[in-house]
Coordinates of N, CA, C and O in Angstrom, one line a residue:
M78 N 103.7 109.9 113.8 CA 102.5 110.4 113.7 C 101.4 110.7 112.3 O 100.2 110.4 112.4
Q79 N 102.1 110.2 111.0 CA 101.3 110.4 109.7 C 100.9 109.0 110.0 O 99.5 108.7 109.5
N80 N 101.4 108.0 110.5 CA 100.7 106.9 110.7 C 99.7 106.5 111.4 O 98.4 105.9 111.2
N81 N 99.7 107.1 112.8 CA 98.2 107.9 113.5 C 97.0 108.6 112.7 O 96.0 107.7 113.0
Q82 N 97.4 109.2 111.7 CA 96.3 109.7 111.1 C 95.6 109.2 110.3 O 94.8 108.9 110.0
N83 N 96.6 108.5 109.7 CA 96.1 107.5 108.5 C 95.3 106.2 109.2 O 94.1 105.5 108.7
S84 N 95.7 105.7 110.2 CA 94.9 104.8 111.1 C 93.7 105.6 111.4 O 92.4 105.2 111.6
K85 N 93.1 107.2 111.9 CA 92.4 107.8 112.4 C 90.9 107.6 111.2 O 89.9 107.6 110.9
N86 N 91.8 108.0 110.0 CA 90.6 108.0 108.6 C 90.3 106.9 108.7 O 89.1 107.2 107.8
Q87 N 91.2 106.0 108.1 CA 91.0 104.4 108.1 C 89.6 103.8 109.2 O 88.9 103.5 108.3
N88 N 89.9 104.6 110.1 CA 88.8 103.8 111.1 C 87.0 104.8 110.7 O 85.9 104.4 110.7
I89 N 87.3 106.3 110.5 CA 86.0 107.4 110.0 C 85.5 106.5 109.2 O 84.4 106.4 108.7
L90 N 86.7 105.8 107.8 CA 85.9 105.1 106.7 C 85.4 104.0 107.0 O 84.1 103.5 106.5
N91 N 86.1 103.0 107.7 CA 85.2 101.7 108.5 C 83.8 102.1 108.9 O 82.7 101.3 108.8
K92 N 83.9 103.4 109.9 CA 82.5 103.9 110.0 C 81.5 104.0 109.4 O 80.1 103.7 109.5
N93 N 81.9 104.5 108.4 CA 81.1 105.3 107.5 C 80.1 103.9 106.6 O 79.2 104.1 106.1
R94 N 81.2 102.8 106.2 CA 81.1 102.4 105.6 C 79.6 101.6 105.9 O 79.1 100.7 105.4
L95 N 80.0 101.0 107.7 CA 79.2 100.3 108.0 C 77.9 100.9 108.5 O 76.7 99.9 108.4
N96 N 78.1 102.0 108.9 CA 76.7 103.0 109.2 C 75.9 102.9 107.2 O 74.3 102.7 107.4
Q97 N 76.4 102.9 106.3 CA 76.0 102.6 104.9 C 75.4 101.1 104.4 O 73.7 101.6 103.8
N98 N 75.7 100.5 105.2 CA 75.7 99.6 104.9 C 74.5 98.5 105.9 O 73.9 97.7 106.0
D99 N 73.8 99.4 106.8 CA 73.5 99.0 108.3 C 72.3 99.5 108.1 O 71.8 101.0 107.5
P100 N 71.0 98.6 106.9 CA 69.7 98.5 107.4 C 69.0 100.0 108.3 O 67.9 100.5 107.6
S101 N 69.1 99.8 109.5 CA 68.5 100.4 110.4 C 68.6 102.0 110.4 O 68.0 102.8 110.5
K102 N 69.9 101.9 109.7 CA 70.6 103.5 109.8 C 69.6 104.3 108.7 O 69.3 105.2 108.5
K103 N 70.0 103.5 107.5 CA 69.2 103.7 105.8 C 67.0 103.8 106.5 O 67.0 105.0 106.1
N104 N 66.9 103.0 107.3 CA 65.5 103.4 107.7 C 64.8 104.8 108.6 O 64.2 105.5 108.3
N105 N 66.0 104.6 109.7 CA 66.1 106.2 110.0 C 66.6 107.0 109.5 O 66.1 108.3 110.1
S106 N 67.3 107.2 108.7 CA 67.6 108.4 107.5 C 66.0 108.4 107.3 O 66.1 109.5 106.9
L107 N 65.5 107.7 106.3 CA 64.8 107.0 105.7 C 63.2 108.1 106.2 O 62.8 109.0 106.0
N108 N 63.3 107.8 107.7 CA 62.2 108.4 108.6 C 62.0 109.7 108.7 O 61.3 110.6 109.2
K109 N 63.7 110.3 109.0 CA 63.9 111.5 109.6 C 63.6 112.3 108.4 O 62.5 113.6 108.3
Q110 N 63.7 111.9 107.1 CA 63.5 112.6 105.8 C 61.8 112.8 105.8 O 61.4 113.7 105.4
Q111 N 61.3 111.7 105.7 CA 59.7 111.4 105.9 C 59.0 112.6 106.9 O 58.3 113.1 106.8
Q112 N 59.9 112.5 108.0 CA 59.1 113.3 109.5 C 59.1 114.5 108.5 O 58.5 115.6 109.1
N113 N 60.4 115.1 108.2 CA 60.6 116.4 107.7 C 60.0 116.6 106.8 O 59.4 117.8 106.6
N114 N 59.8 115.8 105.7 CA 58.9 116.0 105.0 C 57.5 116.7 105.0 O 56.3 117.4 104.6
L115 N 57.0 115.8 106.0 CA 55.7 115.7 106.9 C 55.7 116.9 107.6 O 55.0 118.3 107.4
F116 N 56.5 117.7 108.2 CA 56.4 119.0 109.0 C 56.5 119.9 108.1 O 55.6 121.1 108.2
Q117 N 57.5 119.9 107.1 CA 57.2 121.2 105.6 C 55.9 121.0 105.6 O 55.6 122.3 105.1
F118 N 55.1 120.1 105.2 CA 54.0 119.7 104.1 C 52.7 120.4 105.5 O 52.0 121.7 104.9
E119 N 53.0 120.5 106.9 CA 51.7 120.6 107.6 C 52.4 122.4 107.6 O 51.3 122.9 108.1
M120 N 53.3 123.0 107.7 CA 53.6 124.1 108.0 C 53.5 125.0 106.5 O 52.6 126.2 106.7
G121 N 52.9 124.6 105.5 CA 52.9 125.1 104.1 C 51.2 125.2 104.5 O 50.6 125.6 103.7
N122 N 50.9 123.9 105.1 CA 49.1 124.0 105.4 C 48.7 125.0 106.0 O 48.2 125.8 105.9
E123 N 49.5 125.0 107.4 CA 49.4 126.4 108.4 C 49.7 127.7 107.3 O 48.9 128.5 107.7
L124 N 50.7 127.4 107.0 CA 50.6 129.2 106.1 C 49.7 129.5 104.9 O 49.6 130.8 105.1
G125 N 49.2 128.7 104.8 CA 48.0 128.9 103.9 C 46.9 128.9 103.9 O 46.5 129.8 104.0
A126 N 47.0 128.1 105.3 CA 45.5 128.8 106.0 C 45.4 129.8 106.4 O 44.3 131.2 106.3
D127 N 46.6 130.4 107.0 CA 47.0 132.2 107.6 C 46.5 132.6 106.2 O 45.8 134.2 106.6
V128 N 47.4 132.7 105.2 CA 47.1 133.4 103.7 C 45.6 133.4 103.5 O 44.6 134.3 103.0
E129 N 45.0 132.5 103.3 CA 43.2 132.6 102.6 C 42.6 133.5 104.1 O 41.4 133.8 103.7
Q130 N 43.0 132.9 105.4 CA 42.1 133.8 106.3 C 42.5 135.6 106.5 O 41.3 136.2 106.4
E131 N 43.7 135.8 106.1 CA 43.8 137.1 105.6 C 43.0 137.7 104.6 O 42.6 138.7 104.7
K132 N 43.0 136.9 103.3 CA 42.6 137.2 102.3 C 41.1 137.7 102.5 O 40.6 139.0 102.3
T133 N 40.4 136.4 103.0 CA 39.1 136.5 103.9 C 38.7 138.0 105.0 O 37.7 138.6 104.5
M134 N 39.5 138.2 105.6 CA 39.5 139.4 106.4 C 39.3 140.9 105.7 O 38.7 141.7 105.8
F135 N 40.3 140.9 104.5 CA 40.6 141.7 104.0 C 39.7 141.8 103.1 O 39.0 143.1 103.0
K136 N 38.5 140.9 102.4 CA 37.8 140.9 101.7 C 36.4 141.2 102.2 O 35.8 142.3 101.9
D137 N 36.6 140.8 103.6 CA 35.2 141.6 104.4 C 35.2 142.6 104.5 O 34.6 144.1 105.0
E138 N 36.7 143.4 104.8 CA 36.4 144.9 105.7 C 36.4 145.8 103.8 O 35.6 146.6 104.2
Y139 N 36.5 145.1 102.8 CA 36.7 145.8 101.5 C 35.2 146.1 101.2 O 34.6 147.3 101.0
C140 N 34.2 144.5 101.3 CA 33.2 145.0 101.3 C 32.5 145.5 102.0 O 31.4 146.3 101.5
K141 N 32.7 145.7 103.2 CA 32.0 146.6 104.5 C 32.3 148.0 103.8 O 31.1 148.7 104.5
D142 N 33.6 148.5 104.0 CA 33.8 149.7 103.0 C 33.1 150.3 101.7 O 32.5 151.2 101.6
K143 N 32.9 149.4 101.1 CA 32.3 149.1 99.6 C 30.6 149.6 99.8 O 30.0 150.4 99.2
L144 N 30.2 149.0 100.8 CA 28.3 149.4 101.7 C 28.7 150.5 102.1 O 27.4 150.8 101.6
I145 N 29.4 151.0 103.1 CA 29.3 152.1 103.5 C 29.3 153.2 102.7 O 28.6 154.1 102.7
S146 N 30.1 153.1 101.6 CA 30.7 154.6 101.0 C 29.5 154.4 99.9 O 29.1 155.0 99.5
N147 N 28.7 153.0 99.7 CA 27.4 152.9 98.6 C 26.2 153.6 99.6 O 25.4 154.4 99.2
N148 N 25.9 153.3 101.1 CA 25.0 153.6 101.2 C 25.1 155.8 101.7 O 24.5 156.1 101.8
N149 N 26.9 155.9 102.1 CA 27.1 157.2 102.2 C 26.4 157.9 100.6 O 25.8 159.2 100.7
Q150 N 26.4 157.5 99.8 CA 26.7 157.8 98.2 C 24.8 158.1 98.1 O 24.3 159.3 97.8
K151 N 24.4 157.2 98.6 CA 23.1 156.9 98.5 C 22.1 157.6 98.9 O 21.3 158.9 98.9
R152 N 22.8 158.2 100.4 CA 22.5 159.3 101.3 C 22.5 160.9 100.6 O 21.8 161.5 100.9
Q153 N 23.6 161.1 99.9 CA 24.3 161.9 99.7 C 23.2 162.5 98.7 O 22.9 163.6 98.0
N154 N 22.9 161.5 98.0 CA 22.0 161.4 96.3 C 20.5 161.8 97.2 O 19.5 162.8 96.5
N155 N 19.7 161.6 98.2 CA 18.9 161.7 98.4 C 18.4 162.8 99.0 O 17.6 163.7 99.3
N156 N 19.7 162.9 100.0 CA 19.9 164.8 100.6 C 19.4 165.4 99.3 O 19.3 167.0 99.2
F157 N 20.4 165.4 98.2 CA 20.6 166.3 97.1 C 19.1 166.1 96.7 O 18.7 167.7 96.1
N158 N 18.4 165.3 96.1 CA 16.8 165.6 95.6 C 16.4 166.0 96.6 O 15.2 166.6 95.9
T159 N 16.2 166.1 97.7 CA 15.4 166.3 99.1 C 15.3 168.1 98.5 O 14.6 168.8 98.8
K160 N 16.7 168.7 98.7 CA 16.9 169.9 98.1 C 16.7 170.2 97.1 O 16.4 171.6 97.6
K161 N 16.6 169.8 96.4 CA 16.2 170.4 94.9 C 14.7 170.2 94.5 O 14.4 170.9 94.5
N162 N 14.0 169.4 95.4 CA 12.8 169.0 95.3 C 11.7 170.2 96.2 O 11.3 171.0 96.2
Q163 N 13.1 171.0 97.4 CA 12.2 172.2 97.9 C 12.7 173.2 97.3 O 11.5 174.3 97.4
F164 N 13.0 173.3 96.4 CA 13.2 175.0 95.4 C 12.1 174.7 94.5 O 12.3 175.7 93.7
K165 N 11.8 174.0 93.6 CA 10.8 173.8 92.9 C 9.1 174.3 93.1 O 9.1 174.4 93.8

């Protein structure tokens, strides 16, 4: 039983050594890492683009609200001045 386990362990070690020495396995591993890095980079770009789009949307909304607020303030001032002039 112990001999059988030792044999299995030795086979695993031999396979690992072969895989480590095989240049195609290294290239495949490197290629997978490059693909993963590229994927992460693209996801980061998409996330960044989404964040920038939301910032622009909120900025536009803020500017629109500010413009409406300024227009309302001007109307109130005009109404106040009109009423003020009526009592002169």
